[in-house]
PDB file of C-alpha atoms in Angstrom:
ATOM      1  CA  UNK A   1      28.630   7.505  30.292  1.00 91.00           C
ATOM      2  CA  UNK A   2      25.800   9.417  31.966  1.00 94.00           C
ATOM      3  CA  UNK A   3      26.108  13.122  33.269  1.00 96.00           C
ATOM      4  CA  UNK A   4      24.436  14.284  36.241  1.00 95.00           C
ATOM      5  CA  UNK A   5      24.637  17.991  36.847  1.00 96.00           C
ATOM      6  CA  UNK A   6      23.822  19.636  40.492  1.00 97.00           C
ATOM      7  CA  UNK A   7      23.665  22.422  42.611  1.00 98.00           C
ATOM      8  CA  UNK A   8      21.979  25.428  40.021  1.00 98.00           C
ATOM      9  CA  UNK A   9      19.498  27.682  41.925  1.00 98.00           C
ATOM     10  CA  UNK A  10      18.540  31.105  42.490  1.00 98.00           C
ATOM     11  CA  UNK A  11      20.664  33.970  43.800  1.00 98.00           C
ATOM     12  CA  UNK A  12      21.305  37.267  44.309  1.00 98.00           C
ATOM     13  CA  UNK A  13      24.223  39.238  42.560  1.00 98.00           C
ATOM     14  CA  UNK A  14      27.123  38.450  44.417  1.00 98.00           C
ATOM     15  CA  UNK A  15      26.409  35.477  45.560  1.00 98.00           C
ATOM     16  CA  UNK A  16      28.370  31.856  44.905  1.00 98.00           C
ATOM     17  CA  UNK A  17      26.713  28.183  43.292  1.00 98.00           C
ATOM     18  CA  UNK A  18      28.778  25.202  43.659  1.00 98.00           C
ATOM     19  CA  UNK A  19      28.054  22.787  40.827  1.00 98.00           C
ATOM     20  CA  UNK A  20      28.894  19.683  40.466  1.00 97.00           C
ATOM     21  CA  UNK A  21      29.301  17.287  37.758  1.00 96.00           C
ATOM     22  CA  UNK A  22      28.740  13.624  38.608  1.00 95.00           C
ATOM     23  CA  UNK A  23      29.634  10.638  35.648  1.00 93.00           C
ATOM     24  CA  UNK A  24      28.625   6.807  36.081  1.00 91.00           C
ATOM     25  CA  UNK A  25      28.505   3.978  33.773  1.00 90.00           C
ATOM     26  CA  UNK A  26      31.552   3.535  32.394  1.00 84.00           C
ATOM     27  CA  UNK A  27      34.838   4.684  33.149  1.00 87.00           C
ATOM     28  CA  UNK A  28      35.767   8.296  32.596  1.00 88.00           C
ATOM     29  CA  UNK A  29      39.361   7.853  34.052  1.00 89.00           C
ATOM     30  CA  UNK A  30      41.645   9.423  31.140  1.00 90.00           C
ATOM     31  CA  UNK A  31      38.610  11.694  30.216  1.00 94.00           C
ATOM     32  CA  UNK A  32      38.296  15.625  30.416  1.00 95.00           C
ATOM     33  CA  UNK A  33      35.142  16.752  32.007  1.00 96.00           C
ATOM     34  CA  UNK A  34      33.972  20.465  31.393  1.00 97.00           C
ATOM     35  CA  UNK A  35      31.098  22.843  31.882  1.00 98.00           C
ATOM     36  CA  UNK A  36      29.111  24.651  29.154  1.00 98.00           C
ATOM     37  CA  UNK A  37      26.036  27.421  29.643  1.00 98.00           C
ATOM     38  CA  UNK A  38      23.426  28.525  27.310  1.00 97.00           C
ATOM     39  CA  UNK A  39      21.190  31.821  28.368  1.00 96.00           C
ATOM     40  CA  UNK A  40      18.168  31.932  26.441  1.00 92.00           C
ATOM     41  CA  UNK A  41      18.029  33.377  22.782  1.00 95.00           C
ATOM     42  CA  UNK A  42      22.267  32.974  22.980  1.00 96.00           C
ATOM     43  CA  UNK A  43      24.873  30.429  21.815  1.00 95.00           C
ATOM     44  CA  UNK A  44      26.429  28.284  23.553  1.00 96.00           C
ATOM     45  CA  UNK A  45      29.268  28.769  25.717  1.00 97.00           C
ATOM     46  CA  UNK A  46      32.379  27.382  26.876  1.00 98.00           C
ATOM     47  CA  UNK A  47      32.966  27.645  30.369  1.00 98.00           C
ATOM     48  CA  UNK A  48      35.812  25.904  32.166  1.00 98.00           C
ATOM     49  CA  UNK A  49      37.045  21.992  32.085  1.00 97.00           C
ATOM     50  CA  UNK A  50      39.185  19.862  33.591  1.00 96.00           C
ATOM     51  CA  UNK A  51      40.743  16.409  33.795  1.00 94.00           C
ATOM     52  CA  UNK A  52      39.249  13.941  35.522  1.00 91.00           C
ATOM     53  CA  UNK A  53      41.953  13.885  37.525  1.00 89.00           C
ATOM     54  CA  UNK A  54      41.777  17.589  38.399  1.00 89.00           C
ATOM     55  CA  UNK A  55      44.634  18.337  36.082  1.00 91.00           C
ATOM     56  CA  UNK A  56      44.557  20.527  33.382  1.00 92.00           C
ATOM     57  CA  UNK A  57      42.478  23.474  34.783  1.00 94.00           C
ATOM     58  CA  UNK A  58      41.066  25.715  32.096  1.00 95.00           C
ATOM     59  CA  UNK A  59      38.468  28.155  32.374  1.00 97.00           C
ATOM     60  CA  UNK A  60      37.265  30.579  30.040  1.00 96.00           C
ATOM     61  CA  UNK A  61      39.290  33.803  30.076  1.00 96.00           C
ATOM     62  CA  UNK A  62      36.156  36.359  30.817  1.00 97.00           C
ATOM     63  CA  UNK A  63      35.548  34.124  33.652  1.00 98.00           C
ATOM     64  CA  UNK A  64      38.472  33.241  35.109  1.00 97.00           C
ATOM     65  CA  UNK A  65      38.437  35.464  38.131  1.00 98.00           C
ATOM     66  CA  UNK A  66      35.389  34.166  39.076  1.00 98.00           C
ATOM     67  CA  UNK A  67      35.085  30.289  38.957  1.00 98.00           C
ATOM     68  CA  UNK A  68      37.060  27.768  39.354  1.00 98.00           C
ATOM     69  CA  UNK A  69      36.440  24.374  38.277  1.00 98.00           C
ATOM     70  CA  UNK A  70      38.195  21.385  39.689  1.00 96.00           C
ATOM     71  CA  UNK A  71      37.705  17.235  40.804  1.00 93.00           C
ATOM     72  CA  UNK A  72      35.857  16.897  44.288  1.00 90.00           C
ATOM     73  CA  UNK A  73      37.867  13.552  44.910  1.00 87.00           C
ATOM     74  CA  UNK A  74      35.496  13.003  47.748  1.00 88.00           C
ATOM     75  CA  UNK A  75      32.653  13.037  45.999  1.00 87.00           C
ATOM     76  CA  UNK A  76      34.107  12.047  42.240  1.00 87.00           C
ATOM     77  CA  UNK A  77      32.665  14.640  41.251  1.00 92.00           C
ATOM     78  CA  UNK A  78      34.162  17.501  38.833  1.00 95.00           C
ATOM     79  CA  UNK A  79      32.808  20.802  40.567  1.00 97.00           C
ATOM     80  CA  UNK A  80      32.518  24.535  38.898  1.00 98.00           C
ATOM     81  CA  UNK A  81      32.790  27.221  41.830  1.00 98.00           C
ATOM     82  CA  UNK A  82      31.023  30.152  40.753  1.00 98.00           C
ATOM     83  CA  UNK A  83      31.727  33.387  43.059  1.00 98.00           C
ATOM     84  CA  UNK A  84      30.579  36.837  42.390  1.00 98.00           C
ATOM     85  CA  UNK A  85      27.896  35.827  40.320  1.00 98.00           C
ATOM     86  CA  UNK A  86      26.273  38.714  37.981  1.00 98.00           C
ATOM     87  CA  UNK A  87      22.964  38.284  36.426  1.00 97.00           C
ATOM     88  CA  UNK A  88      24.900  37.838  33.296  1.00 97.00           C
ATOM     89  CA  UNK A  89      26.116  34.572  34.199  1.00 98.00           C
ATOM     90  CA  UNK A  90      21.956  33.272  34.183  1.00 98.00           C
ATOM     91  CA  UNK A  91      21.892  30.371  31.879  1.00 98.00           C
ATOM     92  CA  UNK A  92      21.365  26.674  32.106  1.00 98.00           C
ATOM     93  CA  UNK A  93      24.885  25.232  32.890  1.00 98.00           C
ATOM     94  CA  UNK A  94      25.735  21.652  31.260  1.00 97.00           C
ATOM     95  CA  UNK A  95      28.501  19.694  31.782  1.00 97.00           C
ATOM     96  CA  UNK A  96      29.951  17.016  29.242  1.00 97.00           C
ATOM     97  CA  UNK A  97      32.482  14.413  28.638  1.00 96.00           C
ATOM     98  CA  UNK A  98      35.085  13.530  25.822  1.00 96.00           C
ATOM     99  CA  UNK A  99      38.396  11.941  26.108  1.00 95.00           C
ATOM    100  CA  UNK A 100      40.330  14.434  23.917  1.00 94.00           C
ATOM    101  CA  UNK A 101      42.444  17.200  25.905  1.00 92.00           C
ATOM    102  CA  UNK A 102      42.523  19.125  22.662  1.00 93.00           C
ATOM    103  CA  UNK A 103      41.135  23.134  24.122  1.00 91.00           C
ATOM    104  CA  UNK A 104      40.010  24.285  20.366  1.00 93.00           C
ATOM    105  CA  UNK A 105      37.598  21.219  21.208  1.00 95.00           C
ATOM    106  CA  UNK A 106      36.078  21.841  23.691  1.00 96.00           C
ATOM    107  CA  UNK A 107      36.006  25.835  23.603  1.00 94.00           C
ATOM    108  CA  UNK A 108      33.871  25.079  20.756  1.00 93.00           C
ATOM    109  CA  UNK A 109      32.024  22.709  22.268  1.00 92.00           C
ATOM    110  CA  UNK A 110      32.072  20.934  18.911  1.00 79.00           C
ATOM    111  CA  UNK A 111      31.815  16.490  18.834  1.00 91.00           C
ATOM    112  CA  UNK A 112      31.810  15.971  22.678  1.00 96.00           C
ATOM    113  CA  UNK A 113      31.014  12.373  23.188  1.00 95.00           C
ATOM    114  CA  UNK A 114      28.926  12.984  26.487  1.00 96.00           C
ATOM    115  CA  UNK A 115      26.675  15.624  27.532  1.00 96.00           C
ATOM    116  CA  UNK A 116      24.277  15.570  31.060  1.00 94.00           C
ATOM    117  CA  UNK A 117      21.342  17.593  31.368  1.00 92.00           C
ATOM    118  CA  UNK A 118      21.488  20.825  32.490  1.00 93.00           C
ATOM    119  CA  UNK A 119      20.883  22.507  35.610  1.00 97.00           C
ATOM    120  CA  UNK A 120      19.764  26.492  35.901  1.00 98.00           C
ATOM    121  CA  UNK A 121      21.329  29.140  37.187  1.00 98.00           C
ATOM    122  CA  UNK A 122      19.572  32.126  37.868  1.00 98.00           C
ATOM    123  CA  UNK A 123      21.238  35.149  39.073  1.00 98.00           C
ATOM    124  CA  UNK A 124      19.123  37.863  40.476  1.00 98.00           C
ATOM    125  CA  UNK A 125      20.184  41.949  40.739  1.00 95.00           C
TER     126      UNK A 125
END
């Protein structure tokens, strides 16, 4: 399974990012897709993920009232739509790939089978 992640930029505090998630190669019907963010000199953190069928919605409590993460059926894509953005949320955004629903597993990010590169989102005051 590949991971191509989309849509990071530059904006101003307030502002919104759509990103979007996009898997090829083989099948990831049955699989939860998720989103994951590293600013520099931090961890690692969870962010939000979803089935690929766009059940399942989870997103990080601290963020919750701010993105939303879901399947673009359109586009089979899985998207993460970031409103209100604060400067805090800066960090390269990565999305990944595993078939377990299991949320201790991915909130720690820990034995994911797939990961895509990262795309940056910087967030301006």
């Amino acid at each position: 399974v590949q991971l191509q992640a989309s849509g990071g930029g530059s904006v101003q505090a307030g502002g919104s990012l759509r990103l979007s998630c996009a898997a090829s190669g083989r099948t990831v019907s049955g699989y939860r897709l998720g989103w994951f963010r590293q600013a520099p000199g931090k961890e690692q953190q969870f962010v939000a993920s979803v089935s690929w069928s766009g059940g399942g919605p989870y997103v990080r409590d601290s963020l919750k009232d701010r993105f939303t993460i879901g399947r673009d059926s359109a586009k089979n894509t899985v998207f993460l739509q970031m409103d209100s953005l604060k400067p805090e949320d800066t960090a390269n955004y990565r999305c990944a790939a595993d078939p377990s629903p299991d949320r201790r597993k991915w909130y720690q990010g820990d034995d994911l089978a797939y990961w895509g590169r990262g795309t940056q989102v910087t967030v301006s005051s």
